[in-house]
């Protein structure tokens, strides 16, 4: 078995804090790795936190007013996991969050490579490229846009599968994923929205557990286990 998408929950949003996304809606199981994705709108940026969840990255686009910011956190999920209480330091301009989960991810080092990010304003934003370290890594492309109307979808997939494209208001989040079988540079998807709305984007690589990796990446000739090179730490310390 390889790393596999487990499920995604509904977007919850509002102008107060905290928000509580529904973990049961994701269908997650013990030892899955969950991603908590949040989009905020606050001048100068803000912070999003939840007990036991570790921040992977924040990506600020300071061009629109108010600024928009994408936040992604992770956690190794346990049996009977409760709904996270997600706090935003500046919720007044509308913010929102959702949960997604994947199975077969390495429990000790779930993030395979330094997370990449991009910002801009485009009707066809492209997710930032990433170079994976481990064969069989799951590449997760996340885009947060302030799109308020029209189409929000995966335009040119380049092998990625759309997992979420939610646009109930000023918080629009898209998630797509793909397994990169040989480690290396990934060709990323292009998204589609109805106009050149401002966006923030991240690309995250989830490392497969040792017993989930392709056989060629687990063993050298003679059956000696190969140890993958460790990824460099990102600016967020993940």
PDB file of C-alpha atoms in Angstrom:
ATOM      1  CA  UNK A   1       0.000   0.000   0.000  1.00  0.00           C
ATOM      2  CA  UNK A   2       1.103   3.585  -0.679  1.00  0.00           C
ATOM      3  CA  UNK A   3       0.182   6.882   0.890  1.00  0.00           C
ATOM      4  CA  UNK A   4      -3.533   7.324   0.203  1.00  0.00           C
ATOM      5  CA  UNK A   5      -6.045  10.131   0.502  1.00  0.00           C
ATOM      6  CA  UNK A   6      -8.494   9.393   3.296  1.00  0.00           C
ATOM      7  CA  UNK A   7     -11.019  12.230   3.099  1.00  0.00           C
ATOM      8  CA  UNK A   8     -11.792  15.907   3.520  1.00  0.00           C
ATOM      9  CA  UNK A   9     -14.316  17.722   5.661  1.00  0.00           C
ATOM     10  CA  UNK A  10     -16.486  20.751   5.091  1.00  0.00           C
ATOM     11  CA  UNK A  11     -15.195  24.305   5.302  1.00  0.00           C
ATOM     12  CA  UNK A  12     -16.283  26.173   8.417  1.00  0.00           C
ATOM     13  CA  UNK A  13     -15.992  29.947   8.440  1.00  0.00           C
ATOM     14  CA  UNK A  14     -17.000  33.004  10.377  1.00  0.00           C
ATOM     15  CA  UNK A  15     -15.898  36.270  11.968  1.00  0.00           C
ATOM     16  CA  UNK A  16     -15.368  34.899  15.470  1.00  0.00           C
ATOM     17  CA  UNK A  17     -12.823  32.561  17.030  1.00  0.00           C
ATOM     18  CA  UNK A  18     -12.481  29.639  17.635  1.00  0.00           C
ATOM     19  CA  UNK A  19     -13.945  27.540  14.827  1.00  0.00           C
ATOM     20  CA  UNK A  20     -14.458  23.781  15.160  1.00  0.00           C
ATOM     21  CA  UNK A  21     -14.197  21.693  11.969  1.00  0.00           C
ATOM     22  CA  UNK A  22     -15.749  18.216  12.105  1.00  0.00           C
ATOM     23  CA  UNK A  23     -13.084  15.482  12.247  1.00  0.00           C
ATOM     24  CA  UNK A  24     -15.681  12.716  11.794  1.00  0.00           C
ATOM     25  CA  UNK A  25     -16.582  14.091   8.355  1.00  0.00           C
ATOM     26  CA  UNK A  26     -13.036  13.322   7.181  1.00  0.00           C
ATOM     27  CA  UNK A  27     -13.346   9.586   7.870  1.00  0.00           C
ATOM     28  CA  UNK A  28      -9.854   9.552   9.379  1.00  0.00           C
ATOM     29  CA  UNK A  29      -8.453   6.550  11.247  1.00  0.00           C
ATOM     30  CA  UNK A  30      -5.771   6.138  13.889  1.00  0.00           C
ATOM     31  CA  UNK A  31      -2.257   6.896  12.590  1.00  0.00           C
ATOM     32  CA  UNK A  32      -3.498   8.930   9.636  1.00  0.00           C
ATOM     33  CA  UNK A  33      -1.838  12.312   9.212  1.00  0.00           C
ATOM     34  CA  UNK A  34      -4.272  15.205   9.196  1.00  0.00           C
ATOM     35  CA  UNK A  35      -3.783  18.595   7.583  1.00  0.00           C
ATOM     36  CA  UNK A  36      -5.642  21.579   8.983  1.00  0.00           C
ATOM     37  CA  UNK A  37      -5.917  24.252   6.287  1.00  0.00           C
ATOM     38  CA  UNK A  38      -7.022  27.778   7.178  1.00  0.00           C
ATOM     39  CA  UNK A  39      -7.466  30.966   5.201  1.00  0.00           C
ATOM     40  CA  UNK A  40      -7.481  34.348   6.938  1.00  0.00           C
ATOM     41  CA  UNK A  41      -8.042  37.975   5.936  1.00  0.00           C
ATOM     42  CA  UNK A  42      -6.252  40.394   8.234  1.00  0.00           C
ATOM     43  CA  UNK A  43      -4.077  43.444   7.625  1.00  0.00           C
ATOM     44  CA  UNK A  44      -0.472  42.559   8.432  1.00  0.00           C
ATOM     45  CA  UNK A  45      -1.314  38.878   8.732  1.00  0.00           C
ATOM     46  CA  UNK A  46      -2.388  36.890  11.765  1.00  0.00           C
ATOM     47  CA  UNK A  47      -1.881  33.510  13.433  1.00  0.00           C
ATOM     48  CA  UNK A  48      -3.900  30.288  13.496  1.00  0.00           C
ATOM     49  CA  UNK A  49      -3.338  27.762  16.277  1.00  0.00           C
ATOM     50  CA  UNK A  50      -4.881  24.579  17.633  1.00  0.00           C
ATOM     51  CA  UNK A  51      -3.742  22.447  20.577  1.00  0.00           C
ATOM     52  CA  UNK A  52      -1.594  19.463  19.502  1.00  0.00           C
ATOM     53  CA  UNK A  53      -1.418  20.648  15.875  1.00  0.00           C
ATOM     54  CA  UNK A  54       2.001  21.636  14.478  1.00  0.00           C
ATOM     55  CA  UNK A  55       2.350  24.543  12.051  1.00  0.00           C
ATOM     56  CA  UNK A  56       3.885  23.560   8.708  1.00  0.00           C
ATOM     57  CA  UNK A  57       3.776  26.935   6.971  1.00  0.00           C
ATOM     58  CA  UNK A  58       2.043  30.280   6.612  1.00  0.00           C
ATOM     59  CA  UNK A  59       1.940  32.171   3.306  1.00  0.00           C
ATOM     60  CA  UNK A  60       1.022  35.872   3.329  1.00  0.00           C
ATOM     61  CA  UNK A  61      -0.180  37.778   0.269  1.00  0.00           C
ATOM     62  CA  UNK A  62       0.028  41.429   1.269  1.00  0.00           C
ATOM     63  CA  UNK A  63      -1.321  42.858  -2.011  1.00  0.00           C
ATOM     64  CA  UNK A  64      -5.081  42.831  -1.352  1.00  0.00           C
ATOM     65  CA  UNK A  65      -6.766  44.769   1.412  1.00  0.00           C
ATOM     66  CA  UNK A  66      -7.076  43.148   3.841  1.00  0.00           C
ATOM     67  CA  UNK A  67      -4.116  40.816   3.374  1.00  0.00           C
ATOM     68  CA  UNK A  68      -4.885  37.140   2.784  1.00  0.00           C
ATOM     69  CA  UNK A  69      -2.899  34.361   4.437  1.00  0.00           C
ATOM     70  CA  UNK A  70      -2.813  30.584   4.063  1.00  0.00           C
ATOM     71  CA  UNK A  71      -1.990  28.484   7.139  1.00  0.00           C
ATOM     72  CA  UNK A  72      -1.402  24.715   7.175  1.00  0.00           C
ATOM     73  CA  UNK A  73      -0.950  22.619  10.326  1.00  0.00           C
ATOM     74  CA  UNK A  74      -0.468  18.867  10.768  1.00  0.00           C
ATOM     75  CA  UNK A  75      -1.094  16.152  13.337  1.00  0.00           C
ATOM     76  CA  UNK A  76      -0.737  12.393  13.675  1.00  0.00           C
ATOM     77  CA  UNK A  77      -4.317  11.398  14.410  1.00  0.00           C
ATOM     78  CA  UNK A  78      -5.320   8.946  17.127  1.00  0.00           C
ATOM     79  CA  UNK A  79      -8.343   6.742  17.722  1.00  0.00           C
ATOM     80  CA  UNK A  80     -11.270   8.754  19.011  1.00  0.00           C
ATOM     81  CA  UNK A  81      -9.767  12.027  17.789  1.00  0.00           C
ATOM     82  CA  UNK A  82     -11.888  15.002  18.876  1.00  0.00           C
ATOM     83  CA  UNK A  83     -12.785  18.011  16.778  1.00  0.00           C
ATOM     84  CA  UNK A  84      -9.967  20.578  16.960  1.00  0.00           C
ATOM     85  CA  UNK A  85     -10.716  24.008  18.389  1.00  0.00           C
ATOM     86  CA  UNK A  86      -8.997  26.336  15.935  1.00  0.00           C
ATOM     87  CA  UNK A  87      -8.137  29.856  17.090  1.00  0.00           C
ATOM     88  CA  UNK A  88      -7.441  32.899  14.903  1.00  0.00           C
ATOM     89  CA  UNK A  89      -5.866  36.000  16.424  1.00  0.00           C
ATOM     90  CA  UNK A  90      -7.681  38.383  14.041  1.00  0.00           C
ATOM     91  CA  UNK A  91     -10.940  36.792  12.832  1.00  0.00           C
ATOM     92  CA  UNK A  92     -12.976  39.934  12.175  1.00  0.00           C
ATOM     93  CA  UNK A  93     -12.641  40.068   8.357  1.00  0.00           C
ATOM     94  CA  UNK A  94     -13.905  36.490   7.838  1.00  0.00           C
ATOM     95  CA  UNK A  95     -11.765  33.387   8.003  1.00  0.00           C
ATOM     96  CA  UNK A  96     -12.281  29.677   7.578  1.00  0.00           C
ATOM     97  CA  UNK A  97     -10.688  26.251   7.911  1.00  0.00           C
ATOM     98  CA  UNK A  98     -11.109  22.629   6.873  1.00  0.00           C
ATOM     99  CA  UNK A  99      -9.546  19.237   7.605  1.00  0.00           C
ATOM    100  CA  UNK A 100      -8.149  16.545   5.318  1.00  0.00           C
ATOM    101  CA  UNK A 101      -6.278  13.301   6.054  1.00  0.00           C
ATOM    102  CA  UNK A 102      -3.972  10.761   4.395  1.00  0.00           C
ATOM    103  CA  UNK A 103      -3.012   7.225   5.431  1.00  0.00           C
ATOM    104  CA  UNK A 104       0.379   5.558   5.088  1.00  0.00           C
ATOM    105  CA  UNK A 105       2.396   8.644   6.065  1.00  0.00           C
ATOM    106  CA  UNK A 106       5.596   8.392   8.105  1.00  0.00           C
ATOM    107  CA  UNK A 107       4.640   9.055  11.726  1.00  0.00           C
ATOM    108  CA  UNK A 108       8.049  10.411  12.769  1.00  0.00           C
ATOM    109  CA  UNK A 109       8.876  12.629   9.783  1.00  0.00           C
ATOM    110  CA  UNK A 110       5.614  13.271   7.944  1.00  0.00           C
ATOM    111  CA  UNK A 111       6.897  16.197   5.856  1.00  0.00           C
ATOM    112  CA  UNK A 112       9.239  14.964   3.132  1.00  0.00           C
ATOM    113  CA  UNK A 113      10.692  18.215   1.757  1.00  0.00           C
ATOM    114  CA  UNK A 114      10.755  21.933   2.439  1.00  0.00           C
ATOM    115  CA  UNK A 115       7.276  23.319   1.785  1.00  0.00           C
ATOM    116  CA  UNK A 116       7.126  25.733  -1.146  1.00  0.00           C
ATOM    117  CA  UNK A 117       4.847  28.724  -1.500  1.00  0.00           C
ATOM    118  CA  UNK A 118       3.651  31.322  -3.983  1.00  0.00           C
ATOM    119  CA  UNK A 119       1.393  34.377  -4.035  1.00  0.00           C
ATOM    120  CA  UNK A 120      -0.096  36.489  -6.797  1.00  0.00           C
ATOM    121  CA  UNK A 121      -3.266  37.446  -8.625  1.00  0.00           C
ATOM    122  CA  UNK A 122      -4.326  35.265 -11.532  1.00  0.00           C
ATOM    123  CA  UNK A 123      -7.297  33.504 -13.056  1.00  0.00           C
ATOM    124  CA  UNK A 124      -5.004  30.495 -13.575  1.00  0.00           C
ATOM    125  CA  UNK A 125      -2.683  30.234 -10.555  1.00  0.00           C
ATOM    126  CA  UNK A 126      -0.055  27.497 -10.692  1.00  0.00           C
ATOM    127  CA  UNK A 127       0.911  25.665  -7.517  1.00  0.00           C
ATOM    128  CA  UNK A 128       4.576  26.188  -6.581  1.00  0.00           C
ATOM    129  CA  UNK A 129       6.992  23.458  -7.654  1.00  0.00           C
ATOM    130  CA  UNK A 130       8.548  21.134  -5.107  1.00  0.00           C
ATOM    131  CA  UNK A 131      11.337  18.547  -5.235  1.00  0.00           C
ATOM    132  CA  UNK A 132      10.551  15.452  -3.199  1.00  0.00           C
ATOM    133  CA  UNK A 133      13.193  13.488  -1.279  1.00  0.00           C
ATOM    134  CA  UNK A 134      11.563  10.065  -0.883  1.00  0.00           C
ATOM    135  CA  UNK A 135      10.129   7.813  -3.594  1.00  0.00           C
ATOM    136  CA  UNK A 136       6.349   7.559  -3.288  1.00  0.00           C
ATOM    137  CA  UNK A 137       5.846  10.887  -1.489  1.00  0.00           C
ATOM    138  CA  UNK A 138       2.337  12.312  -1.643  1.00  0.00           C
ATOM    139  CA  UNK A 139       2.430  15.854  -3.034  1.00  0.00           C
ATOM    140  CA  UNK A 140      -0.405  18.055  -1.747  1.00  0.00           C
ATOM    141  CA  UNK A 141      -1.169  21.305  -3.578  1.00  0.00           C
ATOM    142  CA  UNK A 142      -3.193  23.839  -1.580  1.00  0.00           C
ATOM    143  CA  UNK A 143      -4.503  27.174  -2.864  1.00  0.00           C
ATOM    144  CA  UNK A 144      -6.430  29.819  -0.936  1.00  0.00           C
ATOM    145  CA  UNK A 145      -8.107  32.605  -2.914  1.00  0.00           C
ATOM    146  CA  UNK A 146     -10.389  35.489  -2.112  1.00  0.00           C
ATOM    147  CA  UNK A 147     -12.593  34.485  -5.062  1.00  0.00           C
ATOM    148  CA  UNK A 148     -16.196  35.334  -4.324  1.00  0.00           C
ATOM    149  CA  UNK A 149     -17.942  34.166  -7.498  1.00  0.00           C
ATOM    150  CA  UNK A 150     -17.613  31.976 -10.552  1.00  0.00           C
ATOM    151  CA  UNK A 151     -15.682  28.794 -11.195  1.00  0.00           C
ATOM    152  CA  UNK A 152     -13.009  27.541  -8.784  1.00  0.00           C
ATOM    153  CA  UNK A 153     -11.560  24.275  -9.997  1.00  0.00           C
ATOM    154  CA  UNK A 154      -8.509  22.340 -11.154  1.00  0.00           C
ATOM    155  CA  UNK A 155      -7.688  23.542 -14.664  1.00  0.00           C
ATOM    156  CA  UNK A 156      -4.639  21.612 -15.906  1.00  0.00           C
ATOM    157  CA  UNK A 157      -4.284  18.637 -13.554  1.00  0.00           C
ATOM    158  CA  UNK A 158      -0.835  17.331 -14.604  1.00  0.00           C
ATOM    159  CA  UNK A 159      -1.626  14.055 -12.862  1.00  0.00           C
ATOM    160  CA  UNK A 160      -3.128  15.583  -9.706  1.00  0.00           C
ATOM    161  CA  UNK A 161      -6.536  14.589  -8.332  1.00  0.00           C
ATOM    162  CA  UNK A 162      -8.885  17.288  -7.085  1.00  0.00           C
ATOM    163  CA  UNK A 163      -9.854  16.670  -3.442  1.00  0.00           C
ATOM    164  CA  UNK A 164     -11.560  19.935  -2.482  1.00  0.00           C
ATOM    165  CA  UNK A 165     -12.727  23.065  -4.270  1.00  0.00           C
ATOM    166  CA  UNK A 166     -14.849  25.038  -1.848  1.00  0.00           C
ATOM    167  CA  UNK A 167     -16.054  28.552  -2.521  1.00  0.00           C
ATOM    168  CA  UNK A 168     -18.956  29.472  -0.265  1.00  0.00           C
ATOM    169  CA  UNK A 169     -17.876  33.112   0.074  1.00  0.00           C
ATOM    170  CA  UNK A 170     -14.668  35.104   0.523  1.00  0.00           C
ATOM    171  CA  UNK A 171     -12.797  32.022   1.732  1.00  0.00           C
ATOM    172  CA  UNK A 172     -12.036  29.784  -1.267  1.00  0.00           C
ATOM    173  CA  UNK A 173      -9.757  26.764  -0.773  1.00  0.00           C
ATOM    174  CA  UNK A 174      -8.602  24.146  -3.252  1.00  0.00           C
ATOM    175  CA  UNK A 175      -6.705  20.914  -2.484  1.00  0.00           C
ATOM    176  CA  UNK A 176      -5.265  18.419  -4.973  1.00  0.00           C
ATOM    177  CA  UNK A 177      -2.770  15.580  -4.561  1.00  0.00           C
ATOM    178  CA  UNK A 178      -0.572  13.147  -6.482  1.00  0.00           C
ATOM    179  CA  UNK A 179       1.977  10.453  -5.630  1.00  0.00           C
ATOM    180  CA  UNK A 180       5.446  11.250  -6.976  1.00  0.00           C
ATOM    181  CA  UNK A 181       6.758   7.714  -7.482  1.00  0.00           C
ATOM    182  CA  UNK A 182      10.408   8.568  -8.251  1.00  0.00           C
ATOM    183  CA  UNK A 183      11.682  11.330  -5.968  1.00  0.00           C
ATOM    184  CA  UNK A 184      12.423  14.560  -7.791  1.00  0.00           C
ATOM    185  CA  UNK A 185      10.987  17.750  -9.237  1.00  0.00           C
ATOM    186  CA  UNK A 186       7.182  17.672  -9.537  1.00  0.00           C
ATOM    187  CA  UNK A 187       5.164  19.133 -12.417  1.00  0.00           C
ATOM    188  CA  UNK A 188       2.442  21.090 -10.653  1.00  0.00           C
ATOM    189  CA  UNK A 189      -1.247  21.643 -11.451  1.00  0.00           C
ATOM    190  CA  UNK A 190      -2.803  24.852 -12.743  1.00  0.00           C
ATOM    191  CA  UNK A 191      -5.970  26.063 -11.049  1.00  0.00           C
ATOM    192  CA  UNK A 192      -8.899  27.934 -12.598  1.00  0.00           C
ATOM    193  CA  UNK A 193     -11.024  30.722 -11.160  1.00  0.00           C
ATOM    194  CA  UNK A 194     -13.396  33.189 -12.812  1.00  0.00           C
ATOM    195  CA  UNK A 195     -11.120  36.244 -12.557  1.00  0.00           C
ATOM    196  CA  UNK A 196      -7.615  37.269 -11.501  1.00  0.00           C
ATOM    197  CA  UNK A 197      -8.285  37.057  -7.777  1.00  0.00           C
ATOM    198  CA  UNK A 198      -5.458  37.298  -5.243  1.00  0.00           C
ATOM    199  CA  UNK A 199      -4.261  33.967  -3.909  1.00  0.00           C
ATOM    200  CA  UNK A 200      -1.750  32.270  -1.609  1.00  0.00           C
ATOM    201  CA  UNK A 201      -0.509  28.768  -2.441  1.00  0.00           C
ATOM    202  CA  UNK A 202       1.550  26.046  -0.770  1.00  0.00           C
ATOM    203  CA  UNK A 203       2.876  22.683  -1.886  1.00  0.00           C
ATOM    204  CA  UNK A 204       3.518  20.082   0.824  1.00  0.00           C
ATOM    205  CA  UNK A 205       5.096  16.650   0.381  1.00  0.00           C
ATOM    206  CA  UNK A 206       4.040  13.885   2.770  1.00  0.00           C
ATOM    207  CA  UNK A 207       6.678  11.198   3.321  1.00  0.00           C
ATOM    208  CA  UNK A 208       5.486   7.579   3.064  1.00  0.00           C
ATOM    209  CA  UNK A 209       6.043   5.273   6.023  1.00  0.00           C
ATOM    210  CA  UNK A 210       8.997   2.936   5.466  1.00  0.00           C
ATOM    211  CA  UNK A 211       6.758  -0.054   4.770  1.00  0.00           C
ATOM    212  CA  UNK A 212       4.669   1.998   2.326  1.00  0.00           C
ATOM    213  CA  UNK A 213       7.549   3.014   0.039  1.00  0.00           C
ATOM    214  CA  UNK A 214       8.133   1.467  -3.378  1.00  0.00           C
ATOM    215  CA  UNK A 215      10.465  -1.571  -3.109  1.00  0.00           C
ATOM    216  CA  UNK A 216      13.237   0.162  -5.073  1.00  0.00           C
ATOM    217  CA  UNK A 217      13.414   2.931  -2.490  1.00  0.00           C
ATOM    218  CA  UNK A 218      13.459   0.571   0.508  1.00  0.00           C
ATOM    219  CA  UNK A 219      16.330  -1.645  -0.493  1.00  0.00           C
ATOM    220  CA  UNK A 220      19.624  -1.548  -2.255  1.00  0.00           C
ATOM    221  CA  UNK A 221      20.825  -4.657  -4.112  1.00  0.00           C
ATOM    222  CA  UNK A 222      21.394  -7.346  -1.501  1.00  0.00           C
ATOM    223  CA  UNK A 223      18.441  -6.299   0.627  1.00  0.00           C
ATOM    224  CA  UNK A 224      20.150  -3.564   2.671  1.00  0.00           C
ATOM    225  CA  UNK A 225      17.709  -0.842   3.585  1.00  0.00           C
ATOM    226  CA  UNK A 226      18.485   2.518   2.051  1.00  0.00           C
ATOM    227  CA  UNK A 227      18.206   5.544   4.323  1.00  0.00           C
ATOM    228  CA  UNK A 228      16.745   8.546   2.525  1.00  0.00           C
ATOM    229  CA  UNK A 229      18.569  11.820   2.804  1.00  0.00           C
ATOM    230  CA  UNK A 230      16.931  14.061   5.402  1.00  0.00           C
ATOM    231  CA  UNK A 231      15.189  17.148   4.080  1.00  0.00           C
ATOM    232  CA  UNK A 232      16.407  20.567   5.063  1.00  0.00           C
ATOM    233  CA  UNK A 233      14.360  22.259   7.737  1.00  0.00           C
ATOM    234  CA  UNK A 234      11.975  24.886   6.444  1.00  0.00           C
ATOM    235  CA  UNK A 235      11.717  28.374   7.840  1.00  0.00           C
ATOM    236  CA  UNK A 236       8.810  27.214   9.978  1.00  0.00           C
ATOM    237  CA  UNK A 237      10.995  24.587  11.612  1.00  0.00           C
ATOM    238  CA  UNK A 238       9.181  21.564  10.176  1.00  0.00           C
TER     239      UNK A 238
END
